[in-house]
CSV table of C-alpha atoms in Angstrom, one decimal:
chain,number,residue,atom,x,y,z
A,7,MET,CA,-9.0,-0.8,-20.2
A,8,ASN,CA,-7.9,-2.4,-23.5
A,9,LYS,CA,-7.2,-6.1,-22.8
A,10,ARG,CA,-4.6,-6.5,-25.5
A,11,LEU,CA,-1.0,-6.7,-24.6
A,12,LYS,CA,0.5,-3.2,-24.2
A,13,ASN,CA,4.2,-3.5,-24.0
A,14,LEU,CA,5.4,0.0,-23.0
A,15,THR,CA,9.1,-0.8,-22.9
A,16,MET,CA,10.8,2.2,-24.5
A,17,ILE,CA,14.5,1.2,-24.3
A,18,ALA,CA,15.7,3.2,-27.2
A,19,LEU,CA,13.7,6.4,-26.6
A,20,SER,CA,14.8,9.6,-24.9
A,21,ILE,CA,12.9,11.2,-22.1
A,22,SER,CA,11.7,14.0,-24.4
A,23,THR,CA,10.0,11.4,-26.6
A,24,ILE,CA,8.5,9.6,-23.7
A,25,LEU,CA,6.8,12.7,-22.4
A,26,CYS,CA,5.2,13.1,-25.9
A,27,GLY,CA,5.3,16.9,-25.9
A,28,CYS,CA,4.2,17.5,-22.3
A,29,THR,CA,6.2,20.3,-20.7
A,30,THR,CA,7.3,20.1,-17.1
A,31,ALA,CA,8.6,22.7,-14.7
A,32,LYS,CA,10.1,21.8,-11.4
A,33,ASP,CA,9.7,24.6,-8.8
A,34,ALA,CA,11.1,25.3,-5.5
A,35,ASP,CA,8.5,23.2,-3.7
A,36,ASN,CA,9.7,20.1,-5.5
A,37,HIS,CA,6.5,19.5,-7.4
A,38,VAL,CA,6.1,19.3,-11.1
A,39,THR,CA,3.3,20.8,-13.2
A,40,GLN,CA,1.9,19.5,-16.4
A,41,GLU,CA,0.1,21.4,-19.2
A,42,GLN,CA,-1.9,18.4,-20.4
A,43,THR,CA,-5.4,17.7,-18.9
A,44,ILE,CA,-7.2,14.4,-18.6
A,45,ASN,CA,-10.8,13.2,-18.2
A,46,TYR,CA,-11.2,11.8,-14.6
A,47,THR,CA,-14.3,10.5,-12.8
A,48,TYR,CA,-14.1,9.7,-9.1
A,49,ASN,CA,-15.3,6.2,-8.2
A,50,HIS,CA,-14.6,5.2,-4.5
A,51,ASP,CA,-15.8,1.6,-4.8
A,52,LEU,CA,-13.7,1.0,-7.9
A,53,TYR,CA,-10.6,2.6,-6.6
A,54,GLU,CA,-10.5,1.3,-3.0
A,55,LYS,CA,-8.7,-1.9,-4.1
A,56,SER,CA,-6.4,-0.2,-6.5
A,57,VAL,CA,-4.6,2.1,-4.1
A,58,SER,CA,-2.0,1.7,-1.4
A,59,ASN,CA,-2.7,2.7,2.2
A,60,SER,CA,-0.5,5.7,1.8
A,61,ALA,CA,-2.6,7.2,-1.0
A,62,ALA,CA,-6.3,7.8,-1.9
A,63,PHE,CA,-8.3,9.0,-4.8
A,64,THR,CA,-10.5,12.1,-4.3
A,65,ASP,CA,-13.3,13.8,-6.2
A,66,ASN,CA,-10.9,15.7,-8.4
A,67,GLY,CA,-7.5,14.2,-7.8
A,68,PHE,CA,-5.1,11.9,-6.0
A,69,ILE,CA,-3.5,12.4,-2.6
A,70,PHE,CA,-0.4,10.6,-1.6
A,71,LEU,CA,2.1,10.5,1.2
A,72,THR,CA,5.8,10.6,0.3
A,73,ASN,CA,8.8,11.5,2.4
A,74,GLY,CA,6.4,12.4,5.2
A,75,ILE,CA,4.5,15.1,3.3
A,76,LEU,CA,0.9,14.8,2.1
A,77,TYR,CA,0.6,15.8,-1.6
A,78,PHE,CA,-2.4,16.5,-3.8
A,79,TYR,CA,-2.3,15.8,-7.5
A,80,ASP,CA,-5.1,17.8,-9.2
A,81,MET,CA,-6.5,15.8,-12.1
A,82,THR,CA,-8.0,18.9,-13.8
A,83,ASP,CA,-4.8,20.9,-14.2
A,84,ASN,CA,-2.2,18.1,-13.7
A,85,GLU,CA,-0.4,19.8,-10.8
A,86,ALA,CA,1.0,18.0,-7.7
A,87,VAL,CA,1.4,20.3,-4.7
A,88,PRO,CA,1.9,19.8,-0.9
A,89,MET,CA,-1.3,20.3,1.0
A,90,CYS,CA,0.3,23.2,2.9
A,91,PRO,CA,-0.9,26.8,2.4
A,92,ASP,CA,2.4,28.3,3.5
A,93,MET,CA,4.2,29.6,0.3
A,94,THR,CA,7.5,30.0,2.3
A,95,CYS,CA,7.5,26.5,3.6
A,96,SER,CA,10.2,24.1,2.3
A,97,HIS,CA,7.9,21.1,2.8
A,98,LYS,CA,10.7,18.9,4.1
A,99,ASP,CA,10.1,18.4,7.8
A,100,SER,CA,7.6,18.3,10.6
A,101,LYS,CA,7.2,22.1,10.5
A,102,CYS,CA,5.2,21.8,7.3
A,103,LYS,CA,1.5,21.8,7.7
A,104,ALA,CA,1.2,18.9,5.3
A,105,PHE,CA,3.6,16.8,7.4
A,106,ALA,CA,1.9,13.4,8.1
A,107,ALA,CA,4.3,10.7,9.0
A,108,ASP,CA,4.9,7.7,11.2
A,109,LYS,CA,8.7,6.9,11.3
A,110,MET,CA,7.9,3.7,13.3
A,111,ASP,CA,11.0,4.4,15.4
A,112,TYR,CA,9.4,3.9,18.8
A,113,ASP,CA,8.7,0.9,21.1
A,114,PRO,CA,5.1,-0.1,20.6
A,115,TYR,CA,5.1,-1.5,24.2
A,116,ASP,CA,6.0,1.9,25.7
A,117,LEU,CA,4.1,4.9,24.3
A,118,ASN,CA,5.2,7.3,27.0
A,119,GLY,CA,5.8,10.6,25.2
A,120,VAL,CA,5.0,9.2,21.7
A,121,SER,CA,3.1,11.4,19.3
A,122,VAL,CA,2.3,10.2,15.8
A,123,ASN,CA,0.0,12.2,13.5
A,124,CYS,CA,-0.5,9.6,10.8
A,125,LEU,CA,-0.3,6.0,12.2
A,126,GLY,CA,1.3,3.6,9.7
A,127,ASN,CA,1.4,6.4,7.1
A,128,MET,CA,-2.2,5.4,6.3
A,129,VAL,CA,-4.6,7.9,4.7
A,130,TRP,CA,-8.2,7.5,3.4
A,131,TYR,CA,-10.7,9.7,1.6
A,132,LYS,CA,-14.5,9.5,1.8
A,133,ASP,CA,-17.3,12.0,1.1
A,134,ASN,CA,-15.1,15.1,0.8
A,135,HIS,CA,-13.1,14.2,3.9
A,136,ILE,CA,-9.5,12.9,4.5
A,137,TYR,CA,-9.0,10.5,7.4
A,138,MET,CA,-5.9,9.4,9.4
A,139,ILE,CA,-5.2,7.8,12.7
A,140,LYS,CA,-3.4,9.8,15.4
A,141,ARG,CA,-1.5,8.1,18.2
A,142,ASP,CA,-0.4,9.6,21.5
A,143,GLU,CA,0.3,8.1,25.0
A,144,SER,CA,-3.4,8.2,25.8
A,145,GLY,CA,-4.6,6.2,22.8
A,146,ASP,CA,-5.3,6.0,19.1
A,147,TYR,CA,-7.9,8.2,17.4
A,148,LEU,CA,-9.5,8.4,14.0
A,149,MET,CA,-9.1,12.0,12.8
A,150,GLU,CA,-11.1,13.8,10.1
A,151,TYR,CA,-10.0,16.7,7.9
A,152,ASP,CA,-11.7,18.6,5.0
A,153,GLU,CA,-10.6,18.0,1.5
A,154,LYS,CA,-7.9,20.7,1.8
A,155,PHE,CA,-6.4,18.9,4.9
A,156,ASN,CA,-7.7,21.6,7.2
A,157,ASN,CA,-10.3,21.7,10.1
A,158,GLU,CA,-9.1,18.7,12.0
A,159,SER,CA,-11.6,17.0,14.2
A,160,LYS,CA,-11.6,13.8,16.3
A,161,VAL,CA,-14.1,11.2,15.0
A,162,ALA,CA,-13.6,8.4,17.6
A,163,CYS,CA,-11.3,6.7,20.0
A,164,LEU,CA,-10.1,3.5,18.4
A,165,ALA,CA,-8.0,2.1,21.3
A,166,SER,CA,-7.1,3.4,24.8
A,167,ASP,CA,-6.4,2.2,28.3
A,168,GLY,CA,-3.3,0.4,27.2
A,169,LYS,CA,-4.7,-1.0,23.9
A,170,ILE,CA,-3.2,0.0,20.6
A,171,VAL,CA,-4.3,-0.2,17.0
A,172,GLY,CA,-2.4,-2.9,15.1
A,173,ILE,CA,-0.4,-5.9,16.2
A,174,ALA,CA,2.4,-4.5,18.4
A,175,SER,CA,5.3,-6.2,16.8
A,176,ALA,CA,4.2,-5.7,13.2
A,177,ASN,CA,4.3,-2.9,10.7
A,178,THR,CA,1.3,-0.7,11.2
A,179,SER,CA,1.0,0.3,7.5
A,180,THR,CA,-1.6,-2.4,6.7
A,181,VAL,CA,-3.5,-2.9,10.0
A,182,ALA,CA,-6.6,-0.9,9.0
A,183,ALA,CA,-8.7,-0.4,5.9
A,184,MET,CA,-11.8,1.8,5.2
A,185,HIS,CA,-14.7,0.2,3.4
A,186,GLU,CA,-18.1,1.8,2.8
A,187,ASN,CA,-18.8,3.8,6.0
A,188,TYR,CA,-16.6,1.8,8.4
A,189,LEU,CA,-12.9,1.6,9.5
A,190,TYR,CA,-11.8,-2.0,10.0
A,191,TYR,CA,-8.7,-2.5,12.1
A,192,TYR,CA,-6.7,-4.7,14.5
A,193,SER,CA,-6.1,-3.9,18.1
A,194,VAL,CA,-4.1,-5.6,20.9
A,195,GLN,CA,-3.4,-5.1,24.6
A,196,PRO,CA,0.4,-5.2,24.9
A,197,THR,CA,1.9,-6.7,27.9
A,198,ASN,CA,5.4,-6.7,29.4
A,199,ALA,CA,8.2,-8.7,27.7
A,200,GLN,CA,8.6,-11.2,30.5
A,201,ASN,CA,4.9,-12.2,30.4
A,202,LEU,CA,5.1,-12.5,26.6
A,203,VAL,CA,8.1,-14.9,26.8
A,204,GLU,CA,6.4,-17.0,29.4
A,205,ASP,CA,3.3,-17.4,27.2
A,206,ASP,CA,5.4,-18.0,24.0
A,207,TYR,CA,4.4,-14.5,22.9
A,208,ASN,CA,0.7,-15.5,22.5
A,209,THR,CA,-1.6,-12.5,22.7
A,210,LYS,CA,-5.3,-11.9,22.1
A,211,VAL,CA,-5.8,-10.0,18.8
A,212,SER,CA,-9.1,-8.1,18.3
A,213,CYS,CA,-10.7,-7.6,14.9
A,214,ASN,CA,-12.7,-4.4,15.1
A,215,ARG,CA,-14.7,-1.8,13.2
A,216,ILE,CA,-16.2,1.6,13.9
A,217,ALA,CA,-18.5,3.8,11.8
A,218,ILE,CA,-16.7,6.9,10.5
A,219,ASN,CA,-19.7,9.1,11.2
A,220,GLY,CA,-18.6,9.3,14.8
A,221,ASN,CA,-22.0,8.0,16.1
A,222,SER,CA,-21.1,4.5,17.1
A,223,LYS,CA,-18.8,2.6,19.5
A,224,VAL,CA,-16.0,0.2,18.6
A,225,GLU,CA,-17.4,-3.2,17.6
A,226,GLU,CA,-15.3,-6.3,18.2
A,227,LEU,CA,-16.2,-8.5,15.3
A,228,GLY,CA,-14.1,-11.4,16.5
A,229,SER,CA,-10.7,-12.3,18.1
A,230,PHE,CA,-8.0,-14.9,18.1
A,231,ILE,CA,-4.9,-15.9,19.9
A,232,PHE,CA,-1.7,-15.2,18.0
A,233,PRO,CA,2.1,-15.1,18.7
A,234,ILE,CA,3.2,-11.5,18.2
A,235,ASP,CA,6.9,-12.0,18.1
A,236,TYR,CA,7.2,-11.6,14.4
A,237,GLU,CA,10.1,-9.4,13.2
A,238,LEU,CA,9.4,-5.8,14.1
A,239,PHE,CA,7.9,-3.8,11.2
A,240,ASN,CA,7.5,-6.8,8.9
A,241,MET,CA,4.7,-5.9,6.5
A,242,ALA,CA,3.7,-9.5,5.9
A,243,CYS,CA,2.7,-10.0,9.5
A,244,CYS,CA,-0.8,-8.5,9.5
A,245,LYS,CA,-3.2,-7.0,7.0
A,246,VAL,CA,-6.8,-5.9,6.9
A,247,CYS,CA,-8.0,-6.5,3.3
A,248,VAL,CA,-11.4,-5.4,1.9
A,249,GLY,CA,-13.3,-7.2,-0.8
A,250,ASP,CA,-16.8,-6.5,-1.8
A,251,LYS,CA,-19.1,-8.2,0.7
A,252,CYS,CA,-16.3,-9.4,3.0
A,253,VAL,CA,-13.4,-8.0,5.0
A,254,TYR,CA,-10.4,-10.2,5.7
A,255,TYR,CA,-8.2,-10.1,8.8
A,256,ILE,CA,-4.9,-11.8,7.9
A,257,ALA,CA,-2.0,-12.5,10.3
A,258,GLY,CA,1.3,-14.3,9.9
A,259,GLY,CA,2.9,-15.2,6.7
A,260,ASP,CA,6.6,-15.1,7.7
A,261,THR,CA,9.0,-16.8,10.1
A,262,ARG,CA,8.7,-16.0,13.8
A,263,TYR,CA,11.4,-13.8,15.4
A,264,GLY,CA,11.5,-14.4,19.2
A,265,SER,CA,10.5,-18.1,19.5
A,266,LYS,CA,11.6,-21.2,17.7
A,267,ASN,CA,8.4,-23.0,18.5
A,268,THR,CA,6.0,-23.6,15.6
A,269,PRO,CA,7.7,-21.1,13.4
A,270,VAL,CA,5.1,-21.2,10.6
A,271,GLN,CA,1.9,-19.4,11.9
A,272,TYR,CA,-0.8,-18.1,9.6
A,273,ARG,CA,-4.4,-17.0,10.2
A,274,ILE,CA,-7.1,-15.8,7.9
A,275,TYR,CA,-10.5,-14.6,9.2
A,276,ARG,CA,-13.4,-13.4,7.1
A,277,TYR,CA,-16.1,-11.0,8.2
A,278,ASP,CA,-19.3,-11.0,6.1
A,279,ILE,CA,-20.6,-7.4,6.0
A,280,TYR,CA,-24.2,-8.5,5.2
A,281,ASN,CA,-24.8,-11.4,7.6
A,282,GLY,CA,-22.4,-10.3,10.3
A,283,LYS,CA,-20.6,-13.7,10.5
A,284,PHE,CA,-17.0,-13.8,11.6
A,285,GLU,CA,-15.4,-17.0,10.4
A,286,GLU,CA,-12.0,-18.6,10.6
A,287,LYS,CA,-10.8,-19.6,7.0
A,288,LEU,CA,-7.2,-20.7,7.7
A,289,ASN,CA,-5.3,-21.7,10.8
A,290,ILE,CA,-1.8,-22.9,10.3
A,291,ASN,CA,0.4,-23.8,13.3
A,292,THR,CA,3.3,-26.0,12.4
A,293,ASP,CA,7.1,-26.6,12.7
A,294,ASN,CA,7.6,-27.2,9.0
A,295,ALA,CA,7.1,-25.4,5.7
A,296,THR,CA,3.7,-26.3,4.5
A,297,ASP,CA,1.2,-25.7,1.7
A,298,ILE,CA,-0.4,-22.9,3.6
A,299,LEU,CA,-2.7,-21.8,0.7
A,300,GLY,CA,-3.8,-25.3,-0.3
A,301,SER,CA,-2.4,-28.6,-1.6
A,302,GLN,CA,-2.6,-27.4,-5.2
A,303,THR,CA,-0.1,-24.6,-4.5
A,304,GLY,CA,2.8,-26.7,-3.3
A,305,ILE,CA,5.2,-25.9,-0.4
A,306,ILE,CA,4.7,-22.2,0.6
A,307,SER,CA,6.1,-21.0,3.9
A,308,LYS,CA,5.9,-17.3,3.4
A,309,VAL,CA,3.6,-14.8,1.7
A,310,THR,CA,4.1,-11.1,1.2
A,311,SER,CA,1.8,-8.8,-0.8
A,312,ILE,CA,-1.9,-9.5,-0.5
A,313,THR,CA,-5.0,-8.0,-2.2
A,314,ALA,CA,-8.7,-8.8,-2.8
A,315,ASP,CA,-11.0,-8.4,-5.8
A,316,ASP,CA,-14.7,-7.6,-6.3
A,317,ASN,CA,-15.6,-11.3,-5.9
A,318,ASP,CA,-14.0,-11.5,-2.5
A,319,SER,CA,-11.1,-13.7,-3.8
A,320,LEU,CA,-7.7,-13.1,-2.3
A,321,TYR,CA,-4.4,-12.9,-4.1
A,322,PHE,CA,-1.1,-13.7,-2.5
A,323,VAL,CA,2.6,-13.3,-3.5
A,324,THR,CA,4.5,-16.4,-2.3
A,325,ASP,CA,8.1,-16.9,-1.4
A,326,ASN,CA,8.7,-18.8,-4.6
A,327,LYS,CA,7.7,-15.8,-6.7
A,328,ARG,CA,4.2,-16.8,-7.7
A,329,ILE,CA,0.8,-15.1,-7.4
A,330,ILE,CA,-1.9,-17.4,-6.0
A,331,LYS,CA,-5.6,-16.7,-6.2
A,332,VAL,CA,-7.8,-18.2,-3.4
A,333,SER,CA,-11.5,-18.0,-4.2
A,334,VAL,CA,-14.2,-17.6,-1.5
A,335,ASP,CA,-15.0,-21.4,-1.9
A,336,GLY,CA,-11.3,-22.2,-1.1
A,337,LYS,CA,-10.3,-23.1,-4.6
A,338,THR,CA,-6.7,-22.1,-5.3
A,339,GLU,CA,-5.0,-21.4,-8.6
A,340,GLU,CA,-1.8,-19.9,-9.8
A,341,ILE,CA,-2.3,-16.8,-12.0
A,342,TYR,CA,1.4,-15.8,-12.5
A,343,ASN,CA,4.8,-17.4,-12.0
A,344,ASN,CA,8.3,-16.1,-12.6
A,345,PRO,CA,11.0,-18.0,-10.8
A,346,GLU,CA,13.6,-15.6,-12.2
A,347,ALA,CA,12.1,-12.6,-10.4
A,348,LEU,CA,14.0,-11.2,-7.4
A,349,GLU,CA,10.8,-9.7,-6.0
A,350,ILE,CA,7.1,-9.5,-6.7
A,351,SER,CA,5.2,-6.9,-4.7
A,352,SER,CA,2.6,-4.1,-4.7
A,353,LEU,CA,-0.5,-6.1,-5.7
A,354,ARG,CA,-3.4,-3.9,-6.8
A,355,TYR,CA,-6.8,-4.8,-8.3
A,356,ILE,CA,-8.9,-2.8,-10.8
A,357,ASN,CA,-11.4,-3.7,-13.6
A,358,GLY,CA,-10.8,-7.4,-13.4
A,359,ASP,CA,-7.0,-7.2,-13.6
A,360,ILE,CA,-4.2,-7.7,-11.0
A,361,TYR,CA,-1.3,-5.3,-11.2
A,362,PHE,CA,2.0,-5.9,-9.6
A,363,TYR,CA,5.7,-4.8,-9.6
A,364,GLU,CA,8.3,-7.4,-10.6
A,365,ALA,CA,12.0,-6.8,-9.8
A,366,LEU,CA,14.6,-8.6,-12.0
A,367,HIS,CA,18.3,-8.3,-12.3
A,368,ASN,CA,19.1,-4.8,-13.5
A,369,GLU,CA,15.6,-4.1,-14.6
A,370,GLY,CA,12.0,-4.2,-13.4
A,371,ASN,CA,8.4,-4.5,-14.7
A,372,ILE,CA,5.0,-3.4,-13.8
A,373,LYS,CA,2.5,-5.9,-15.2
A,374,ALA,CA,-1.2,-6.6,-15.2
A,375,VAL,CA,-2.7,-10.1,-15.4
A,376,ASN,CA,-6.3,-10.8,-16.3
A,377,ALA,CA,-8.7,-13.5,-15.2
A,378,ASP,CA,-7.4,-15.7,-18.0
A,379,LYS,CA,-3.9,-15.5,-16.6
A,380,GLN,CA,-2.7,-13.4,-19.5
A,381,VAL,CA,-0.3,-10.5,-19.1
A,382,VAL,CA,-2.3,-7.6,-20.6
A,383,TRP,CA,-0.1,-4.6,-19.7
A,384,THR,CA,3.6,-4.2,-19.2
A,385,CYS,CA,5.8,-1.2,-18.4
A,386,SER,CA,9.5,-1.9,-18.1
A,387,PHE,CA,12.4,-0.1,-16.4
A,388,ALA,CA,16.0,-0.7,-17.2
A,389,GLY,CA,19.3,0.1,-15.4
A,390,ASP,CA,22.7,0.7,-17.0
A,391,GLY,CA,24.3,-2.1,-15.0
A,392,SER,CA,26.6,0.2,-13.0
A,393,SER,CA,24.9,-0.3,-9.6
A,394,ASP,CA,24.1,-3.3,-7.6
A,395,GLY,CA,21.8,-4.6,-10.3
A,396,THR,CA,18.4,-4.4,-8.6
A,397,PHE,CA,15.6,-1.9,-8.5
A,398,SER,CA,14.3,-1.1,-5.1
A,399,GLY,CA,11.7,1.1,-3.5
A,400,ILE,CA,9.2,1.0,-6.3
A,401,GLU,CA,5.5,0.9,-5.3
A,402,ILE,CA,2.3,1.1,-7.1
A,403,LYS,CA,0.6,3.9,-5.2
A,404,GLY,CA,-2.7,3.8,-7.1
A,405,ILE,CA,-4.5,3.0,-10.4
A,406,ASP,CA,-7.5,4.8,-11.9
A,407,ASN,CA,-9.0,4.4,-15.3
A,408,ASN,CA,-6.4,6.7,-16.8
A,409,ASN,CA,-3.1,6.3,-15.0
A,410,ILE,CA,-1.0,4.1,-12.8
A,411,TYR,CA,0.8,6.1,-10.1
A,412,VAL,CA,4.2,4.8,-9.3
A,413,GLY,CA,6.3,5.8,-6.3
A,414,MET,CA,10.1,5.4,-6.6
A,415,GLN,CA,12.8,5.7,-4.0
A,416,ARG,CA,16.5,5.0,-4.4
A,417,ASN,CA,19.5,5.4,-2.2
A,418,ASN,CA,22.9,6.1,-3.9
A,419,ALA,CA,21.3,7.0,-7.2
A,420,LYS,CA,24.6,7.4,-9.1
A,421,GLY,CA,24.8,5.3,-12.2
A,422,TRP,CA,21.1,4.6,-12.6
A,423,LYS,CA,19.1,5.5,-15.6
A,424,ASN,CA,15.7,4.5,-16.8
A,425,ASN,CA,15.1,4.5,-20.6
A,426,ASN,CA,11.4,4.2,-20.3
A,427,ILE,CA,11.0,7.2,-18.0
A,428,GLU,CA,13.4,9.6,-16.4
A,429,PHE,CA,14.0,7.6,-13.2
A,430,PHE,CA,16.3,10.2,-11.6
A,431,ASP,CA,17.6,13.6,-12.4
A,432,ASN,CA,21.1,13.3,-13.9
A,433,LYS,CA,22.3,16.0,-11.6
A,434,VAL,CA,21.6,14.0,-8.4
A,435,GLU,CA,24.8,13.5,-6.5
A,436,PRO,CA,25.7,10.0,-5.2
A,437,TYR,CA,24.7,8.7,-1.8
A,438,VAL,CA,21.5,10.6,-1.6
A,439,ASN,CA,17.8,9.6,-1.3
A,440,THR,CA,15.7,10.4,-4.3
A,441,TYR,CA,11.9,10.2,-4.2
A,442,SER,CA,9.8,10.4,-7.3
A,443,VAL,CA,6.1,9.8,-8.3
A,444,TYR,CA,5.1,9.3,-11.9
A,445,ALA,CA,1.7,9.0,-13.6
A,446,ILE,CA,2.0,6.5,-16.4
A,447,ASP,CA,-0.7,6.4,-19.0
A,448,LEU,CA,-2.8,3.3,-19.3
A,449,SER,CA,-4.6,4.2,-22.6
A,450,ASP,CA,-1.9,3.1,-25.1
A,451,LYS,CA,-4.3,1.3,-27.3
A,452,ASP,CA,-2.0,1.3,-30.3
A,453,MET,CA,0.9,-0.2,-28.4
A,454,GLN,CA,3.1,2.8,-29.2
A,455,GLY,CA,4.3,3.5,-25.7
A,456,SER,CA,3.2,5.7,-22.9
A,457,THR,CA,3.5,9.2,-21.7
A,458,ALA,CA,5.1,9.3,-18.3
A,459,LYS,CA,4.3,12.4,-16.3
A,460,LYS,CA,6.6,13.2,-13.4
A,461,ILE,CA,4.3,14.7,-10.8
A,462,TYR,CA,6.7,14.7,-7.9
A,463,GLN,CA,10.5,14.6,-7.2
A,464,TRP,CA,12.5,15.4,-4.1
A,465,SER,CA,16.2,14.7,-3.2
A,466,LYS,CA,18.3,15.3,-0.2
């Protein structure tokens, strides 16, 4: 992409100007079609670090989970549709054939009667197949589907006999990642609450992988003891992060929930794909806030969003609104800092740049920073000041060489407007949930703004 600064802020423009002549038509299935076509080339290795776990790039499009339904955005005709063949379906509940959701509303220590068809709302694509993890009371299973989300088959059992995928008290949306021909994931053996308390919540955590061809058994690459009393569903608690030659298993990064002992816990383990070594890279166990990413970074007691690049460096968002890069050799450096930000999240990597979302008071930005720590791309959103003053529910779902795909969710949408793109339909009534996904053009070489294509919108 062009490395010059591309400020795409369009405060004075109307939505008709932003769309640059593209016509849209919202149909009864709540998807939006576009007449314009684009040139798209699938590149799995390039895109695996630029996409969230709830989305994936395919040979001719982009699949994404939103509001519990799996959608497919066709790059060739610019149409986003539910992956459900039933033309009479409303695509709004579990009756839809494209329904794939984990509401995370169950006790991970008691799976009696539990049935989840897409654990952690994670989805992957590889070699013309879609992959998800199913959970029931008997175990967790890697499932395979064809590119149309049909022909379900069970690839392998990931955990059974009381074991579960993930770390039981953490959000499951980041506990697995697919790299090359393997699924890498966490698993634990939950125990009863009394035993957990007596052992200060310490539990053996296994770091595993399994081949997606279905011809191998689960490999335990390594393990460690970790307190799993972190706040339920906290996304910072555990993450499997893929680089190029390495896969990272990361646990901790936030304050413990059930115990006051050693509240700052953090672990980073690295598995080298080529030599098979599983190494501990960071082990923090302290009662005080500490410089958990190195002495050059200052006091950091919490990290949130994490990603890796093609050189196996890790990037962390810290509690003081900075992005810190940690190289394979342990060298740390700050690549971005904005103390005025209310939130920095949704780190993604592609073509040497780190993209992220930055929430400010009554506005927000999506930015990209290059290796020289320069902001090389910006897209800004502005509110009208009539709500609580913050943007929420914005996620970078994926980035390819043409577009950045942005998911947006807002409760009580009344009073919000976005002068860069049409954030919400003006007809939306107050106190509703509105979900939207936009494709925002990255090729604005003349710094004249960007086309913003609404590929999905749904309200209730």
